Amino acid sequence: MNELPQQLANGLALGALYGLIAIGYTMVYGIVQLINFAHGEIFMIGGFGALTTYTALPSGTTLLVAIPLMILGGAIASVAVATAAERFAYRPLRNAPRLAPLITAIGLSIALQQLVWQFYPDAKKAVSFPEFKGDAFQITESLQIQRADAFVLVLAPLCMLALGFFVSKSRSGRAMQATAQDPDTAKLMGINTDRIIVMAFAIGAAFAAVAAVAYGLDKGQINFEMGFILGLKAFTAAVLGGIGNIYGAMVGGVVLGIAESLSIAYIEDIPGMQQLGGGAWSNVWAFVLLILVLLVRPQGLLGERVADRA
Amino acid sequence: MRHRSLLILTSVLTTGALTLTACGSRDENKGGGDSAGGGTTVVIGVDAPLTGSLSALGQGIKNSVDLAVQTANKQKLVPGVTFKIEALDDQAVPASGQANATKLVGNKDVVGVVGPLNSGVSQQMQGVFAAANLAQVSPANTNPSLSQGDNWGKGEFKRPFKTYFRTAATDVVQGKFAAQYLFKDAGKKKVYVVDDKQTYGAGLAAIFTDEFKRLGGQVVGTDHVTVKETDFSSTADKVKSSGADSVYFGGQYPEGGLLSDQIKKTGAKVPVMGGDGIYDPAFISASGEANEGDLATSIGYPVEKLDTAKKFIEDYKAAGYKDPYAAYGGYSYDAGWAIIQAVKAVVDANGGKVPTDARAKVTEALGKVSFDGVTGKVSFDEYGDTTNKQLTVYKVEGGKWIDVKSDTFNQ
């Protein structure tokens, strides 16, 4: 059986998930040059928001009805937390040295994890999440797509299209580009830059909530620690694609996801590399790839497009 | 500018990674004894993951030791002595375990410690305890090298720390028992072996592999997963394309549960077998996917079926703990009780008083304890290992672990 199409599909689904989370890192960085290290936890909060919504629904609700509501509930939770974080943790530090908001972000990330751990019932271990039932879609003999993977593979491009349209066509989107380019001048032109920054946080959070629902549907469980590693990977994807560039986030995510899948499947088949393959080494290869790309193209694969302030 | 932002990115990655280990530990220590008796207070330390993904097991250990202490106080088992527990959280992180060991050694009232859960954590704690002559009884460590030295695999048994004891049977017993069950009873001939690279998981997988091959089975592939990762779909597809009829997983239930689910999702309907690390309700319940047919070995006979455990289960219920006693409850109670028995022997020999060199004397007395515990006869051999080599294979049926075979292991 030829494993390659299947491994590519796995990588693509994983990458689309990274990409959705990476949008949040890249937009916030593009506009305020801040690496919002609490974004992984915003993703996690989106998952718990969606789960809470699901538990509140009458039992017997089909997933078809429940999923849009879960996305909505998750997005409300994550957007609320993200905008509150922006208002109370980052805005007061906007003119402080850049290291200060970074440390705040790390502190916030731990605080949010512990809050969920402490107050969400049963969150001390993995909590079960509604899961797609039914068999995978059998595309060819050697390729099947899990239902949850199909969900993220359809949703991620749709989200990207909507975002691309919003940023390039709408008034607020153009204001966003202007703020990214030069906040002071944008302000002089009558743009409410504070509102634009909140918007960047909110959009990133909403995308993270979509990703969290996709993740939960796939794994059948969520966990208060899940934002850490996924956040780190998504951040890596954002840097890989060119931090500040929204399409770069998606491209970076997909490249990273496929690199991980292929490294798990094939590196150990290369003669002499047997010890360096398999699941244990996938993170190493992902970061080796990141370093290689940054050595050759420090601006990332697609380059920094919106932020241009050096 | 560019260099500066690169520098920041790097520092962020490093700092981010550090936060993983820096999460604050929390101590839910309620203290053990009712203030019965007065007189001297003797503290039994507990170290287990009380938070994080293994907290279900850790809380069970803590509560069970607490129950042992309360029972001893209620019975006034050692006149003039009140027992108390001091429970510390290691979050399954070796460095935290070492820090906790140092803290427990520093408390002069601590005469013995129950814990930890993980073999990898224990490795970092053993030396600290040995230097202070403080006895440690683990209810759950199964890695053989902890009691038999690094070269146990070559048949050279040497006890590295005389303060180390355990009420759990080792992985040698467990891994071989699993291989024999899978090959002979379940009739599986082609296994795919996955482990999580940890002291416990990798050790167990290696022992299993040797025995399975010795029996004539075939290992059609191996892979390793990383702890706390959740996407194993690529590994799952490798399992499927390898044509394996079963999977052996050396590791813990958070990764094991997801791995099993993701293997089932590829359409490969093969059972996943593991050790006591996956024998937990959370292995099944964490996800909606059916784990029917998955197998696990665990030490001892099912606690619910032992007459000796009935009272333990009733008392545990009556005490009203929030978390269940989980997989190691019975062993933790016995570990705590062994220390209490040792203290009793020491105090009796010293005319009813706790001696000044209590730690050394308790360590010595532990080697000689022998009593009927929750899990059967409790006593230790010359390596500090339990003499109780009973094991059980469990199977997931109807969303629950059902015991399918219990036996006393003999080579």
XYZ file of C-alpha atoms in Angstrom:
721
model
C 0.000 0.000 0.000
C 1.299 3.417 -0.906
C 1.379 5.406 2.293
C 2.342 8.749 0.799
C -1.095 10.221 -0.040
C -2.337 9.325 3.419
C 0.652 10.894 5.145
C 0.281 14.021 3.024
C -3.397 14.249 3.967
C -2.537 13.865 7.655
C 0.052 16.608 7.352
C -2.327 18.872 5.484
C -5.032 18.560 8.142
C -2.544 19.122 10.938
C -1.087 22.057 9.029
C -4.491 23.661 8.438
C -5.027 23.519 12.212
C -1.635 25.141 12.873
C -2.462 27.758 10.251
C -5.767 28.709 11.845
C -4.063 29.294 15.188
C -1.086 31.014 13.565
C -3.357 33.751 12.175
C -3.724 35.092 15.707
C 0.031 35.338 16.235
C 0.673 36.880 12.890
C -2.060 39.546 12.934
C -1.216 40.780 16.383
C 2.476 40.819 15.564
C 1.828 42.554 12.267
C -0.022 45.392 13.953
C 1.516 45.894 17.391
C 4.778 43.928 17.014
C 3.833 41.856 20.036
C 4.169 38.107 20.250
C 1.022 37.231 22.140
C 2.299 34.212 23.932
C -1.064 33.690 25.592
C -2.616 32.920 22.202
C -2.264 29.168 22.766
C -4.425 29.598 25.845
C -6.930 31.682 23.891
C -7.217 28.622 21.651
C -7.692 26.410 24.711
C -10.383 28.755 26.098
C -12.158 28.564 22.744
C -12.291 24.793 23.160
C -13.726 25.000 26.656
C -16.205 27.663 25.544
C -17.397 25.372 22.772
C -17.683 22.444 25.155
C -19.691 24.524 27.615
C -22.027 25.515 24.790
C -22.432 21.879 23.841
C -23.292 20.849 27.399
C -25.877 23.625 27.562
C -27.647 22.361 24.433
C -30.579 19.972 24.888
C -29.401 16.390 24.673
C -29.965 14.768 21.312
C -28.966 17.848 19.336
C -27.277 16.641 16.162
C -23.709 17.740 15.574
C -24.855 19.479 12.403
C -26.831 21.943 14.507
C -24.445 21.885 17.437
C -21.203 22.655 15.599
C -22.093 26.173 14.426
C -23.362 26.970 17.907
C -20.212 25.513 19.443
C -18.030 27.603 17.174
C -20.079 30.628 18.164
C -19.855 29.855 21.881
C -16.141 29.117 21.682
C -15.534 32.297 19.724
C -17.460 34.384 22.256
C -15.358 32.967 25.082
C -12.012 33.338 23.336
C -12.771 36.789 21.907
C -13.885 37.990 25.332
C -10.711 36.739 26.968
C -8.462 38.033 24.173
C -9.951 41.518 24.128
C -9.880 41.708 27.917
C -6.236 40.659 27.826
C -5.511 43.336 25.277
C -7.299 45.988 27.328
C -5.897 45.142 30.748
C -2.611 43.362 30.153
C -1.148 44.715 26.915
C -2.554 48.211 26.337
C -1.050 49.701 29.513
C 2.324 48.412 28.339
C 2.084 49.537 24.753
C 4.851 52.093 25.054
C 6.952 50.046 27.435
C 10.132 48.252 26.277
C 9.218 45.284 24.137
C 10.299 42.707 26.663
C 7.647 43.834 29.177
C 4.515 42.788 27.243
C 6.299 39.582 26.295
C 6.749 38.626 29.932
C 3.158 39.669 30.631
C 2.031 37.377 27.824
C 3.857 34.418 29.337
C 2.435 35.190 32.758
C -1.030 35.510 31.299
C -0.659 32.186 29.569
C 0.117 30.410 32.841
C -2.654 32.288 34.641
C -5.257 31.293 32.060
C -4.204 27.644 32.202
C -4.433 27.586 35.960
C -7.788 29.368 35.914
C -9.319 26.739 33.675
C -7.622 23.994 35.677
C -9.025 25.370 38.884
C -12.536 26.333 37.910
C -13.646 24.183 35.005
C -15.204 20.994 36.355
C -12.993 17.969 35.684
C -10.415 19.974 33.751
C -7.654 18.424 35.877
C -7.445 15.738 33.240
C -8.549 15.500 29.629
C -12.254 16.303 29.225
C -14.242 14.514 26.562
C -15.504 16.501 23.637
C -18.270 15.469 21.195
C -16.733 13.555 18.354
C -17.657 12.967 14.738
C -19.168 9.529 14.492
C -19.070 7.386 11.406
C -16.396 6.091 9.105
C -13.781 8.132 7.340
C -14.322 9.172 3.724
C -12.562 6.615 1.558
C -11.142 8.621 -1.349
C -8.972 5.984 -2.991
C -7.798 2.620 -1.763
C -4.838 4.144 0.014
C -6.354 7.451 1.070
C -9.028 8.132 3.599
C -9.969 11.435 5.166
C -11.295 11.430 8.712
C -14.483 13.427 9.121
C -12.868 15.861 11.522
C -9.969 16.344 9.112
C -12.403 17.061 6.291
C -14.031 19.635 8.568
C -10.823 21.540 9.150
C -9.716 21.157 5.515
C -12.922 22.782 4.322
C -13.174 25.392 7.032
C -9.594 26.678 7.020
C -9.607 27.880 3.380
C -13.062 29.418 3.870
C -11.861 31.335 6.921
C -8.786 32.463 5.014
C -10.842 33.671 2.060
C -13.154 35.612 4.339
C -10.223 37.161 6.153
C -8.427 38.037 2.933
C -11.556 39.674 1.603
C -12.070 41.575 4.840
C -8.528 42.882 5.013
C -8.276 43.993 1.396
C -11.819 45.138 0.635
C -13.518 46.443 3.773
C -12.963 49.849 5.300
C -11.857 48.404 8.627
C -9.504 46.049 6.836
C -7.819 48.874 5.023
C -7.582 50.789 8.287
C -5.898 47.707 9.683
C -3.322 47.676 6.916
C -2.692 51.368 7.460
C -2.195 50.861 11.192
C 0.197 48.014 10.529
C 2.223 50.183 8.233
C 2.484 53.232 10.432
C 0.291 53.610 13.518
C 1.144 57.251 14.135
C 0.278 58.435 10.660
C -2.814 56.228 10.664
C -3.937 57.961 13.815
C -3.389 61.362 12.189
C -5.576 60.230 9.316
C -8.421 59.730 11.752
C -8.155 55.981 12.254
C -9.028 54.782 15.731
C -5.949 52.606 16.149
C -7.039 51.242 19.529
C -10.162 49.837 17.921
C -8.090 48.319 15.104
C -5.785 46.615 17.586
C -8.719 45.164 19.517
C -10.062 43.941 16.199
C -6.813 42.151 15.404
C -6.917 40.379 18.763
C -10.579 39.470 18.273
C -10.136 38.047 14.772
C -7.176 35.963 15.909
C -9.190 34.682 18.857
C -12.174 33.753 16.689
C -9.905 31.772 14.343
C -8.387 30.050 17.348
C -11.873 29.056 18.508
C -12.623 27.509 15.114
C -9.345 25.606 15.380
C -10.234 24.468 18.894
C -13.570 23.041 17.756
C -11.819 21.244 14.892
C -9.225 19.906 17.316
C -11.843 18.730 19.796
C -13.942 17.019 17.126
C -10.850 15.216 15.906
C -9.302 14.102 19.196
C -12.559 13.659 21.103
C -11.012 15.381 24.068
C -9.644 18.710 25.178
C -7.279 19.520 27.958
C -6.253 22.639 29.862
C -2.661 22.162 28.726
C -3.439 21.726 25.050
C -2.641 25.331 24.139
C 0.998 25.088 25.041
C 2.484 22.788 22.434
C -0.037 23.683 19.739
C 0.541 27.379 20.422
C 4.272 26.898 20.105
C 3.822 25.022 16.830
C 1.423 27.624 15.466
C 3.853 30.365 16.423
C 6.551 28.445 14.588
C 4.238 28.217 11.587
C 3.690 31.968 11.689
C 7.445 32.618 11.739
C 8.020 30.028 9.037
C 5.483 31.638 6.722
C 6.654 35.158 7.530
C 5.285 36.647 10.717
C 2.959 39.530 9.970
C 1.704 37.940 6.764
C -1.720 36.328 7.069
C -1.323 34.046 4.051
C 2.128 33.198 5.325
C 0.552 31.828 8.488
C -1.454 29.323 6.470
C 1.456 28.395 4.206
C 3.760 28.043 7.207
C 1.210 25.855 8.973
C 0.782 23.534 6.028
C 4.529 23.253 5.413
C 5.124 22.493 9.077
C 2.303 19.941 9.290
C 3.439 18.096 6.167
C 7.065 18.183 7.308
C 6.058 16.576 10.588
C 3.989 13.850 8.955
C 6.607 12.981 6.388
C 9.396 12.963 8.955
C 7.431 10.493 11.077
C 6.753 8.272 8.094
C 9.925 8.333 6.050
C 13.056 9.572 7.804
C 13.620 6.222 9.461
C 13.615 4.539 6.046
C 16.654 6.532 4.962
C 19.745 4.345 5.498
C 21.690 5.418 8.555
C 18.884 7.631 9.841
C 16.873 4.912 11.530
C 17.496 6.300 14.993
C 16.376 9.790 13.985
C 12.938 9.020 12.589
C 9.491 8.330 13.914
C 7.135 10.326 16.067
C 9.736 11.144 18.673
C 11.800 13.173 16.261
C 9.074 15.026 14.374
C 9.435 18.160 16.502
C 13.172 18.154 15.960
C 12.719 18.008 12.206
C 10.061 20.706 12.310
C 12.470 23.028 14.094
C 15.392 22.055 11.873
C 13.212 23.090 8.958
C 12.406 26.383 10.684
C 16.080 27.125 11.259
C 16.974 26.254 7.663
C 14.261 28.512 6.281
C 15.255 31.364 8.560
C 18.899 31.011 7.560
C 18.070 31.306 3.889
C 15.042 33.593 4.122
C 15.026 35.393 7.474
C 11.717 37.048 6.577
C 10.003 33.656 6.282
C 8.571 31.897 3.242
C 6.188 34.616 2.095
C 7.911 37.481 3.831
C 6.616 40.071 6.179
C 3.992 41.949 4.248
C 2.022 44.203 6.506
C 4.612 45.122 9.087
C 7.352 47.178 7.561
C 8.803 49.401 10.183
C 12.470 48.556 10.580
C 16.042 45.493 13.770
C 15.889 42.157 12.054
C 18.558 40.736 14.319
C 16.845 42.102 17.329
C 13.550 40.516 16.464
C 15.264 37.206 15.767
C 16.881 37.428 19.154
C 13.523 38.097 20.712
C 11.967 35.176 18.889
C 14.647 32.843 20.158
C 14.350 34.051 23.695
C 10.605 33.658 23.472
C 10.916 30.053 22.395
C 13.265 29.280 25.248
C 11.206 31.096 27.813
C 8.102 29.456 26.488
C 9.614 26.047 26.897
C 10.582 26.926 30.442
C 7.030 27.802 31.384
C 6.212 24.166 30.891
C 8.194 23.265 33.952
C 7.578 26.473 35.822
C 3.860 26.104 36.398
C 3.231 26.669 40.040
C 2.744 23.618 42.131
C -0.195 23.559 44.384
C -0.527 21.776 47.606
C -3.888 20.507 48.579
C -2.530 19.014 51.727
C -5.328 18.675 54.150
C -3.127 17.018 56.738
C -3.738 13.509 57.825
C -4.715 12.683 61.329
C -7.584 13.642 63.463
C -5.888 15.094 66.483
C -6.085 11.739 68.175
C -3.955 10.772 71.100
C -1.607 13.700 71.326
C 1.992 12.842 72.110
C 4.506 12.716 69.276
C 3.508 13.525 65.719
C 5.103 11.421 63.034
C 4.827 12.546 59.419
C 4.585 10.295 56.398
C 5.517 12.156 53.256
C 3.617 11.631 50.001
C 4.933 12.585 46.601
C 2.744 12.142 43.521
C 1.440 14.141 40.558
C -1.462 15.959 42.222
C -2.006 18.258 39.250
C -1.610 17.811 35.534
C -2.700 14.999 33.290
C -1.786 12.183 35.709
C -3.491 13.797 38.696
C -6.265 11.200 38.667
C -3.681 8.637 39.762
C -1.813 11.011 42.052
C -4.889 12.069 44.006
C -5.775 8.409 44.482
C -2.336 7.747 45.967
C -2.530 10.726 48.300
C -6.028 9.886 49.543
C -5.201 6.231 50.119
C -2.160 7.055 52.236
C -4.283 9.570 54.095
C -6.802 6.811 54.768
C -4.064 4.513 56.116
C -2.874 7.261 58.449
C -6.383 8.031 59.663
C -7.060 4.357 60.278
C -3.878 4.013 62.321
C -4.776 7.076 64.374
C -8.306 5.843 64.949
C -7.087 2.435 66.085
C -4.400 4.114 68.222
C -2.130 1.547 66.617
C 1.036 3.092 67.998
C 0.233 4.483 71.453
C 1.481 8.015 71.956
C 2.099 8.559 68.238
C -0.159 10.542 65.893
C 0.443 10.086 62.197
C 0.102 12.876 59.679
C 0.763 13.133 55.975
C 2.588 15.804 54.072
C 1.633 15.575 50.406
C 3.735 17.282 47.715
C 2.970 17.627 44.029
C 5.617 16.519 41.526
C 3.465 17.002 38.388
C 5.217 13.894 37.047
C 8.306 16.062 36.479
C 11.596 14.524 37.712
C 13.074 17.874 38.799
C 10.007 18.667 40.918
C 10.264 15.238 42.511
C 13.862 15.901 43.452
C 12.966 19.273 44.964
C 10.144 17.628 46.920
C 12.484 14.917 48.178
C 14.844 17.585 49.471
C 11.931 19.313 51.170
C 10.736 16.103 52.820
C 14.243 15.271 54.007
C 14.397 18.744 55.547
C 11.321 18.106 57.672
C 12.696 16.212 60.651
C 9.284 14.730 61.543
C 9.135 12.776 58.278
C 10.083 9.143 58.909
C 9.047 7.628 55.590
C 7.712 8.631 52.190
C 5.124 7.038 49.923
C 5.647 7.719 46.234
C 6.217 8.724 43.587
C 4.041 7.480 40.734
C 6.569 7.664 37.907
C 9.746 5.632 37.656
C 11.519 8.534 35.985
C 10.681 10.796 38.905
C 11.799 8.171 41.390
C 15.221 7.979 39.772
C 15.837 11.578 40.785
C 14.524 11.104 44.325
C 16.249 7.886 45.395
C 19.665 9.440 45.980
C 18.267 12.292 48.050
C 16.430 9.886 50.337
C 19.363 7.473 50.598
C 21.703 10.262 51.702
C 19.292 11.092 54.525
C 18.554 7.463 55.404
C 14.877 8.147 54.773
C 12.806 5.192 53.562
C 10.732 5.505 50.414
C 7.983 3.070 49.453
C 6.609 3.524 45.957
C 3.159 2.112 45.245
C 3.555 2.397 41.484
C 7.182 2.422 40.217
C 7.687 -0.568 38.012
C 11.067 0.025 36.377
C 13.390 -2.819 37.445
C 16.592 -0.744 37.636
C 15.248 1.226 40.587
C 15.679 -1.762 42.895
C 17.946 -4.121 40.981
C 20.506 -1.745 39.492
C 21.218 -0.670 35.922
C 22.532 -4.051 34.824
C 19.530 -6.129 35.834
C 18.998 -6.959 32.169
C 22.335 -8.798 32.114
C 21.465 -10.731 35.225
C 23.628 -8.684 37.626
C 21.312 -7.706 40.447
C 22.659 -5.063 42.780
C 20.419 -2.980 44.996
C 21.478 0.629 44.461
C 19.680 2.268 47.400
C 18.864 0.506 50.645
C 16.152 3.069 51.417
C 14.082 2.157 48.353
C 11.079 -0.175 48.604
C 8.009 -0.739 46.474
C 4.674 -2.485 46.717
C 4.329 -2.663 42.918
C 5.663 -5.574 40.885
C 8.298 -4.636 38.301
C 7.998 -4.288 34.537
C 10.021 -7.456 34.001
C 7.107 -9.348 35.427
C 4.551 -7.131 33.726
C 6.135 -6.991 30.281
C 6.691 -10.737 30.123
C 3.197 -11.451 31.398
C 1.773 -9.181 28.689
C 3.812 -10.847 25.942
C 2.735 -14.302 27.070
C -0.916 -13.313 27.189
C -0.855 -11.609 23.805
C 0.982 -14.471 22.098
C -0.565 -17.498 23.800
C -4.017 -16.465 25.028
C -4.944 -13.840 22.430
C -3.124 -15.612 19.580
C -1.485 -12.487 18.146
C 1.687 -13.044 16.129
C 2.545 -9.668 14.545
C 2.869 -6.763 16.919
C 3.743 -3.110 16.385
C 5.556 -1.610 19.389
C 5.239 2.070 20.330
C 6.656 3.757 23.419
C 6.901 7.248 24.896
C 10.694 7.264 25.505
C 10.231 7.611 29.262
C 11.961 5.393 31.807
C 8.766 3.447 32.393
C 7.389 3.244 28.859
C 10.593 2.462 26.994
C 11.655 -0.091 29.620
C 8.329 -1.884 29.491
C 8.277 -1.935 25.691
C 11.797 -3.398 25.581
C 10.967 -6.192 28.029
C 7.780 -6.971 26.149
C 9.619 -7.032 22.801
C 12.260 -9.494 24.029
C 9.720 -11.888 25.460
C 7.402 -11.664 22.442
C 10.284 -12.486 20.079
C 11.470 -15.290 22.347
C 8.032 -16.852 22.150
C 8.221 -16.777 18.351
C 6.198 -13.640 17.631
C 7.177 -11.017 15.090
C 7.671 -7.300 15.734
C 6.618 -5.659 12.454
C 7.532 -2.100 13.359
C 8.394 0.319 16.142
C 7.809 3.995 16.785
C 8.078 6.474 19.620
C 5.713 9.242 20.617
C 6.335 12.397 22.599
C 4.602 12.973 25.915
C 1.915 15.704 25.785
C 1.665 15.526 22.001
C -1.803 14.670 20.752
C -1.504 14.028 17.043
C -0.425 10.460 16.329
C -2.193 10.013 13.009
C 1.033 9.466 11.077
C 2.114 6.762 13.504
C -1.380 5.274 13.288
C -1.104 5.032 9.516
C 2.257 3.339 9.804
C 0.658 0.768 12.092
C -2.096 0.181 9.570
C 0.200 -0.250 6.581
C 2.517 -2.561 8.540
C -0.204 -5.211 8.703
C 0.206 -5.665 12.449
C -2.496 -7.673 14.236
C -1.867 -5.935 17.561
C -0.068 -2.962 19.056
C 1.916 -2.815 22.282
C 2.212 0.629 23.845
C 4.722 1.448 26.590
C 3.535 4.649 28.196
C 0.758 6.399 30.059
C -2.950 6.739 29.346
C -3.092 10.331 27.985
C -0.987 9.356 24.951
C -2.131 5.721 24.961
C -5.810 6.631 24.754
C -5.285 8.984 21.838
C -2.989 6.564 20.043
C -5.530 3.773 20.333
C -8.319 6.044 19.057
C -6.306 7.260 16.122
C -5.297 3.720 15.165
C -8.951 2.633 15.272
C -9.906 5.620 13.135
C -7.632 4.537 10.298
C -9.768 1.414 10.075
C -7.129 -0.923 11.508
C -9.231 -2.828 14.028
C -6.378 -4.199 16.100
C -6.191 -4.194 19.882
C -3.737 -1.941 21.682
C -2.119 -3.458 24.745
C -0.230 -1.630 27.442
C 0.912 -1.794 31.040
C -0.549 -0.370 34.216
C 0.168 3.115 32.821
C -2.848 2.835 30.544
C -5.011 0.864 32.970
C -7.206 3.792 33.948
C -10.806 4.765 33.187
C -9.464 7.936 31.563
C -7.871 5.773 28.860
C -11.385 4.874 27.705
C -13.438 7.892 28.679
C -11.253 10.704 27.414
C -12.484 10.196 23.893
C -15.693 9.153 22.193
C -14.028 6.490 20.076
C -14.673 2.914 21.130
C -11.646 1.176 22.612
C -13.307 -2.254 22.622
C -10.804 -5.059 22.860
C -7.853 -3.007 24.105
C -5.793 -4.742 26.781
C -3.750 -3.739 29.780
C -1.793 -5.544 32.431
C -1.789 -4.300 35.959
C -0.113 -5.413 39.123
C -2.011 -7.521 41.636
C -5.475 -8.968 41.498
C -8.432 -6.657 40.879
C -8.866 -4.843 44.166
C -12.645 -5.124 43.962
C -12.417 -8.909 43.947
C -10.124 -9.328 46.914
C -11.770 -10.037 50.243
C -8.936 -8.167 51.921
C -9.846 -5.034 49.986
C -13.529 -4.857 50.895
C -12.876 -2.916 54.059
C -10.508 -0.564 52.231
C -13.132 0.229 49.608
C -15.825 0.819 52.225
C -13.572 3.022 54.325
C -12.489 4.973 51.279
C -16.094 5.645 50.369
C -16.948 6.593 53.934
C -14.060 9.045 54.112
C -15.686 11.011 51.280
C -12.657 11.772 49.115
C -13.370 13.752 45.995
C -11.294 11.584 43.649
C -11.447 7.789 43.276
C -8.630 5.607 44.662
C -7.689 4.783 41.051
C -5.221 2.152 39.920
C -2.734 2.393 42.797
C -5.042 3.031 45.767
C -4.616 -0.403 47.301
C -0.836 -0.340 46.835
C -0.632 3.150 48.269
C -2.599 2.130 51.332
C -0.294 -0.848 51.767
C 2.791 1.320 51.267
C 1.572 3.734 53.922
C 0.619 0.863 56.191
C 4.067 -0.722 55.782
C 5.685 2.483 57.019
C 3.219 2.631 59.917
C 4.036 -0.981 60.806
C 7.750 -0.199 60.684
C 7.248 2.804 62.964
C 5.269 0.600 65.328
C 8.069 -1.966 65.444
C 10.661 0.739 66.076
C 8.625 2.450 68.781
C 7.805 -0.863 70.500
C 11.490 -1.781 70.550
C 12.382 1.602 72.017
C 10.108 1.417 75.041
C 7.135 3.277 73.528
C 9.084 6.323 72.341
C 10.144 7.471 68.900
C 13.946 7.101 68.862
C 16.217 9.939 67.776
C 17.540 7.987 64.800
C 14.015 7.042 63.766
C 14.695 7.255 60.024
C 17.489 4.691 59.970
C 15.553 2.369 62.261
C 12.353 2.632 60.175
C 14.321 1.829 57.013
C 15.740 -1.241 58.702
C 12.344 -2.300 60.069
C 10.685 -1.918 56.668
C 12.778 -4.751 55.281
C 11.195 -7.053 57.869
C 7.541 -6.016 57.768
C 5.042 -8.673 56.864
C 1.297 -8.263 57.085
C -1.906 -8.959 55.197
C -2.629 -5.787 53.260
C -5.296 -4.641 50.860
C -3.512 -6.265 47.927
C -2.514 -9.470 49.680
C 0.583 -10.380 51.633
C 2.894 -7.375 51.972
C 6.624 -7.919 52.481
C 9.840 -6.984 50.697
C 12.668 -9.093 49.284
C 16.392 -8.366 49.505
C 16.117 -5.692 46.771
C 13.201 -3.874 48.373
C 10.810 -5.321 45.804
C 7.449 -6.684 46.772
C 7.253 -10.432 47.184
C 3.741 -10.267 45.752
C 3.996 -11.162 42.044
C 0.333 -11.341 41.176
C -0.802 -9.822 37.910
C -4.010 -9.325 35.978
C -4.853 -8.707 32.336
C -7.744 -6.332 31.777
C -9.754 -5.834 28.612
C -12.027 -2.995 27.513
C -15.536 -4.332 27.176
C -18.628 -2.159 26.952
C -16.590 0.943 27.758
C -15.131 -0.513 30.965
C -12.017 -2.381 32.046
C -12.963 -5.988 32.754
C -10.417 -8.411 34.232
C -9.873 -11.400 31.979
C -6.962 -13.264 33.533
C -5.304 -13.131 36.937
C -2.262 -15.200 37.741
C 0.856 -15.374 39.849
C 3.797 -14.841 37.593
C 6.528 -17.430 37.404
C 9.343 -17.195 34.901
